[in-house]
Tab-separated table of C-alpha atoms in Angstrom:
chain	number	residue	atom	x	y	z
D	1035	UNK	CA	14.059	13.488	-0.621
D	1036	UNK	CA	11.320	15.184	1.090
D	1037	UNK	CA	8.518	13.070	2.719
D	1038	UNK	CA	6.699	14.992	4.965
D	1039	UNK	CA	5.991	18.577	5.428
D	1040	UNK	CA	4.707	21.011	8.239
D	1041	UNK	CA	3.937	24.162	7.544
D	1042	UNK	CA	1.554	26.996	6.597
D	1043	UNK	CA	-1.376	26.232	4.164
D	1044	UNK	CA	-0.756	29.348	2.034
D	1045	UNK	CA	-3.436	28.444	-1.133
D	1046	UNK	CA	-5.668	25.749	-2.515
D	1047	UNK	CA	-5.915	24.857	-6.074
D	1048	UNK	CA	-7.822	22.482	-7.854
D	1049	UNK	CA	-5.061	20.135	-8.052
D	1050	UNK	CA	-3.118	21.086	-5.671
D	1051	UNK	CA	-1.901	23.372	-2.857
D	1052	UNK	CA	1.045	25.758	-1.803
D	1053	UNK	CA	2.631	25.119	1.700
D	1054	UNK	CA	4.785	27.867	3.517
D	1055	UNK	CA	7.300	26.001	5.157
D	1056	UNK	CA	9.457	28.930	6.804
D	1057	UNK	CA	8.967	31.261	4.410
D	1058	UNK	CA	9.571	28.677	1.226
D	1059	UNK	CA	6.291	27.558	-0.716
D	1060	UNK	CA	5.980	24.686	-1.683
D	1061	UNK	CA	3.481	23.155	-4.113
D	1062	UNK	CA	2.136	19.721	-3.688
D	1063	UNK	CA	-0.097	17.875	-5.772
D	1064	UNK	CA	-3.225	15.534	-4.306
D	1065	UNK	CA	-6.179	13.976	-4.363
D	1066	UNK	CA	-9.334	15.895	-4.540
D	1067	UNK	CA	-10.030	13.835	-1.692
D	1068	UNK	CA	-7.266	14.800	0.099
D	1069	UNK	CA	-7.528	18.780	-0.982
D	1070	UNK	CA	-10.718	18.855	0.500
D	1071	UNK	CA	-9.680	17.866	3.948
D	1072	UNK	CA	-6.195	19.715	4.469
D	1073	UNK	CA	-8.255	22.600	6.443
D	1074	UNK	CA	-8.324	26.532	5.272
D	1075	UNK	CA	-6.070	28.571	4.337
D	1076	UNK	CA	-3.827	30.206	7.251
D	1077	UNK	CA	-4.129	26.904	9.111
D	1078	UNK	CA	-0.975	24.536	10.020
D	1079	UNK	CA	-0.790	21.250	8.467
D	1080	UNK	CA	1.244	18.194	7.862
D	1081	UNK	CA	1.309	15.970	5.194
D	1082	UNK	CA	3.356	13.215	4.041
D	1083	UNK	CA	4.901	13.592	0.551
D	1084	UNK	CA	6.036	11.584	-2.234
D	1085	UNK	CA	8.560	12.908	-3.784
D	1086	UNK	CA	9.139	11.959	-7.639
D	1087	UNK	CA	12.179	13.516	-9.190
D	1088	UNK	CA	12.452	13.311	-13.056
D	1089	UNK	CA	15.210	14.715	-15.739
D	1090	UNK	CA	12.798	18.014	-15.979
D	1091	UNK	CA	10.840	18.512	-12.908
D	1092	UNK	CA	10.290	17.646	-9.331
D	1093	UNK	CA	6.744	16.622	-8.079
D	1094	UNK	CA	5.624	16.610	-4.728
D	1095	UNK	CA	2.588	14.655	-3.650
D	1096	UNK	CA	0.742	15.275	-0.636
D	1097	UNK	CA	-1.467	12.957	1.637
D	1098	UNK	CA	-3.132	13.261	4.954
D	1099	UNK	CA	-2.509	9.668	6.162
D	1100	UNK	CA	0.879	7.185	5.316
D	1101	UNK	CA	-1.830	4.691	4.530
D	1102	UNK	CA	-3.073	6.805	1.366
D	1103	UNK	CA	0.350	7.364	0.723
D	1104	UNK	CA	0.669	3.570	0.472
D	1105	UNK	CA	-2.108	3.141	-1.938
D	1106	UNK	CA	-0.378	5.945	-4.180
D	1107	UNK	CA	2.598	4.015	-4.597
D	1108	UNK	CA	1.282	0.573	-4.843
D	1109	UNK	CA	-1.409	1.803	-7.781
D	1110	UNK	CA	1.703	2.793	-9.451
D	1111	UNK	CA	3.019	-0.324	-9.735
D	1112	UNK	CA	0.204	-1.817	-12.023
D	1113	UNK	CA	0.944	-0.890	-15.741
D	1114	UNK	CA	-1.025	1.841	-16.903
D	1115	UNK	CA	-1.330	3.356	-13.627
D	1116	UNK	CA	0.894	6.844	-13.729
D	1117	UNK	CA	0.697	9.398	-11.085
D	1118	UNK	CA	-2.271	11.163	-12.360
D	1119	UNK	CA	-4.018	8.216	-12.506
D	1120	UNK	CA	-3.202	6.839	-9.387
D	1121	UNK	CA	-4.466	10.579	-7.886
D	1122	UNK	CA	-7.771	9.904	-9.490
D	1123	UNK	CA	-8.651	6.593	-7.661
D	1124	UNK	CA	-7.892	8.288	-4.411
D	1125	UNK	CA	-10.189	11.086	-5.172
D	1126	UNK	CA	-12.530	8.897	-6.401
D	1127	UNK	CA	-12.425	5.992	-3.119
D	1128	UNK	CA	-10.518	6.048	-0.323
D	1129	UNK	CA	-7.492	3.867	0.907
D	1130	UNK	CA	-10.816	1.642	2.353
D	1131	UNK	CA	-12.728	1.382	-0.501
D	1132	UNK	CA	-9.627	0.546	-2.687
D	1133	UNK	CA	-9.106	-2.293	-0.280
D	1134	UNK	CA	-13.201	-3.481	-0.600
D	1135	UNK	CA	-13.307	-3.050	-3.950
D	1136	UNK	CA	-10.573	-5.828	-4.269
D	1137	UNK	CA	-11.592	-7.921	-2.277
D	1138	UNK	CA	-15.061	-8.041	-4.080
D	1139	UNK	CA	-13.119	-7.958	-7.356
D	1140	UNK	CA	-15.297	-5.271	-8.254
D	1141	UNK	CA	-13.876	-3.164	-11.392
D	1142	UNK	CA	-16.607	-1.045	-11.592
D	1143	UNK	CA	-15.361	1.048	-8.514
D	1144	UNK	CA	-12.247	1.721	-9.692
D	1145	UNK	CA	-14.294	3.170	-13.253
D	1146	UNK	CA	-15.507	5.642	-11.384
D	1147	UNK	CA	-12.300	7.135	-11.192
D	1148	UNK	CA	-11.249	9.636	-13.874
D	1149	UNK	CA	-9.349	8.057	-16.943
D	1150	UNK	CA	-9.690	4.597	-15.748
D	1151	UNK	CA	-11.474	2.321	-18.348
D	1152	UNK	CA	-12.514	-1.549	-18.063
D	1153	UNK	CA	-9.331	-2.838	-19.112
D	1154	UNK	CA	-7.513	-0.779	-16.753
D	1155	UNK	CA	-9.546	-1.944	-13.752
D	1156	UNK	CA	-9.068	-5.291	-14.598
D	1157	UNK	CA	-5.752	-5.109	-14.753
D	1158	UNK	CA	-5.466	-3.163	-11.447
D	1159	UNK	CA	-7.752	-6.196	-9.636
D	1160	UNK	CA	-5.520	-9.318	-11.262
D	1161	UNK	CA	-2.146	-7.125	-10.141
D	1162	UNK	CA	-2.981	-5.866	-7.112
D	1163	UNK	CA	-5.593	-8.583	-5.913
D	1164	UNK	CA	-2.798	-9.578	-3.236
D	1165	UNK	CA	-0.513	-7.020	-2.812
D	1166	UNK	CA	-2.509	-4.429	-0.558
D	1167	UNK	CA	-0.513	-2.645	1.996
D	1168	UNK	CA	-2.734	-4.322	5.023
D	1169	UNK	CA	-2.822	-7.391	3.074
D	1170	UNK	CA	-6.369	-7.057	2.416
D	1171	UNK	CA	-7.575	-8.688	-0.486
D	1172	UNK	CA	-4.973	-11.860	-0.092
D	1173	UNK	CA	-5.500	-15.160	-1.473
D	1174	UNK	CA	-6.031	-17.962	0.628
D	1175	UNK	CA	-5.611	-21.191	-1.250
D	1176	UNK	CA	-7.022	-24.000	0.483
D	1177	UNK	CA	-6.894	-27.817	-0.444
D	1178	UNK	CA	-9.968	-28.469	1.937
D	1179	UNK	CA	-13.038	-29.330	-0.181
D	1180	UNK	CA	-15.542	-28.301	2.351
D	1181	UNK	CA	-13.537	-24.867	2.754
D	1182	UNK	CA	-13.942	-24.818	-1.581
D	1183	UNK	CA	-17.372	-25.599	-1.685
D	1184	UNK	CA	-18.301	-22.452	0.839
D	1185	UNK	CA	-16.234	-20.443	-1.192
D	1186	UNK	CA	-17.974	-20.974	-4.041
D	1187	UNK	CA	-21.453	-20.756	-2.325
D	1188	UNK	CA	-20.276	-17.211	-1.555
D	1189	UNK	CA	-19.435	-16.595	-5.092
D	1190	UNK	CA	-22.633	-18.142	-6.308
D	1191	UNK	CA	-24.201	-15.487	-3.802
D	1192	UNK	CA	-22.564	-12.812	-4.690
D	1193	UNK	CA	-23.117	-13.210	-8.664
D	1194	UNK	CA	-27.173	-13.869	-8.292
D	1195	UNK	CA	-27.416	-10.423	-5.956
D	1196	UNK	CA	-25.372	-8.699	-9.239
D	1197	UNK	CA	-27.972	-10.190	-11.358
D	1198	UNK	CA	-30.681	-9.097	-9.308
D	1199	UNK	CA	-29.364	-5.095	-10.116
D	1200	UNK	CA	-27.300	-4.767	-6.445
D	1201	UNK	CA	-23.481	-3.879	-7.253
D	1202	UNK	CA	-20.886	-6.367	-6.608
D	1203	UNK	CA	-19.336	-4.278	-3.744
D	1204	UNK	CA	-22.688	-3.957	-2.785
D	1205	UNK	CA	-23.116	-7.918	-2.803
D	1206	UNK	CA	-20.326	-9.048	-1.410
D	1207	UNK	CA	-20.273	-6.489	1.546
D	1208	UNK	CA	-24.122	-7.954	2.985
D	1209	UNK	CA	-22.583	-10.985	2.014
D	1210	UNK	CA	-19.340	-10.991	4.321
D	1211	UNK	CA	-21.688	-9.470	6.704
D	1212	UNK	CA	-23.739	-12.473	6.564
D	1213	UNK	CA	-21.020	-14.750	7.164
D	1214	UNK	CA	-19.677	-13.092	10.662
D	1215	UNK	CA	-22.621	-13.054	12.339
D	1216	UNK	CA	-23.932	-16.963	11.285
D	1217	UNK	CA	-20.766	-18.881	10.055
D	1218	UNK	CA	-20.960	-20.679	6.873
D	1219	UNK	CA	-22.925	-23.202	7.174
D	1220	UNK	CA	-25.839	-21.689	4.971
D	1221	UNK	CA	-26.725	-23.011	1.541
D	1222	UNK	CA	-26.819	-20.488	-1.191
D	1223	UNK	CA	-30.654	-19.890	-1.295
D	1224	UNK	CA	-30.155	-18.701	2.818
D	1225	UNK	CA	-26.973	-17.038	1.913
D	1226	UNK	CA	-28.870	-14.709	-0.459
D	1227	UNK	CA	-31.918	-14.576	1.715
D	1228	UNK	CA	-29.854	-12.979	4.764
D	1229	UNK	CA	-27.631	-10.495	2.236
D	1230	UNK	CA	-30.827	-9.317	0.757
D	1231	UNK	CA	-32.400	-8.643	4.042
D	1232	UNK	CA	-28.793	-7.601	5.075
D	1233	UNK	CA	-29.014	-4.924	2.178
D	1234	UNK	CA	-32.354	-4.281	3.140
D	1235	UNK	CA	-31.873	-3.125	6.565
């Protein structure tokens, strides 16, 4: 099983790239994302590869960062999700933006990316919504009323900024921003206040 390689870059395609490891080329798939950043040709370069080895072919996958790498693997596990797919949410956001978008529940992110429809960014948010590899995007139940009532201030927030034409990443970004610097003591009318001056700014 190969997983990471260090060699050559020999050519760049638009899906992909050859690597001259010691005279042996290899081919490795990626991101467009992640194409666009491996360097030029002639340079040396590592990446870390996924390996996927099937009755008629063996794929290798290439990423900069073990953190991308992460995100490939995890998108994989929502149903729906193949390897392609999964390759066109990383070239359409990053390992960061994956994790924001999730956090804000926000689907339409994730429909920027080619071949990903409604249904199948819903899916990935209710699948994934607690299972990123930093944990972002966890659930935190809480019993506490007070705690449930700012919650759903937030929410309340976040929905009237949508309304008002901002997107929900957008939203709940200036939002959580918000909330760091002054707590969460505001009512809903200040909580939007601040966001749209946050958004503003």
């Amino acid at each position: 099983m190969i997983a990471k390689l260090q060699g050559i870059l020999d050519t760049l395609q638009d899906n992909g790239a050859i690597i001259n490891v010691g005279g042996v080329g290899y081919f490795i798939f990626g991101s467009s994302r992640t194409l666009s950043e491996l360097g030029n040709v002639g340079d040396t370069i590592t990446v870390h590869v996924e390996t996927h080895v099937r009755e008629d072919h063996i794929h290798l996958f290439g990423f900069l960062t073990q953190h991308e790498r992460a995100w490939f693997q995890l998108l994989q596990t929502v149903q729906g999700v193949g390897a392609k797919a999964a390759l066109s949410i990383l070239s359409a956001l990053s390992p960061n933006e994956i994790s924001e978008s999730l956090v804000a529940k926000d689907k339409n992110s994730f429909c920027r990316a080619e071949g990903v429809g409604p249904k199948l960014a819903d899916r990935i948010l209710n699948e994934l919504k607690d299972k990123s590899p930093n944990s972002v995007g966890t659930k935190h139940q809480s019993s506490d009323p007070k705690k449930a009532d700012v919650d759903q201030t937030f929410e309340d927030a976040v929905s009237a900024m949508v309304n008002l034409g901002y997107s929900r990443l957008e939203a709940h970004k200036a939002a959580t921003a918000v909330r760091s610097k002054s707590g969460d003591d505001e009512t809903i009318d200040q909580l939007i206040s601040l966001s749209l001056r946050e958004l503003g700014s």
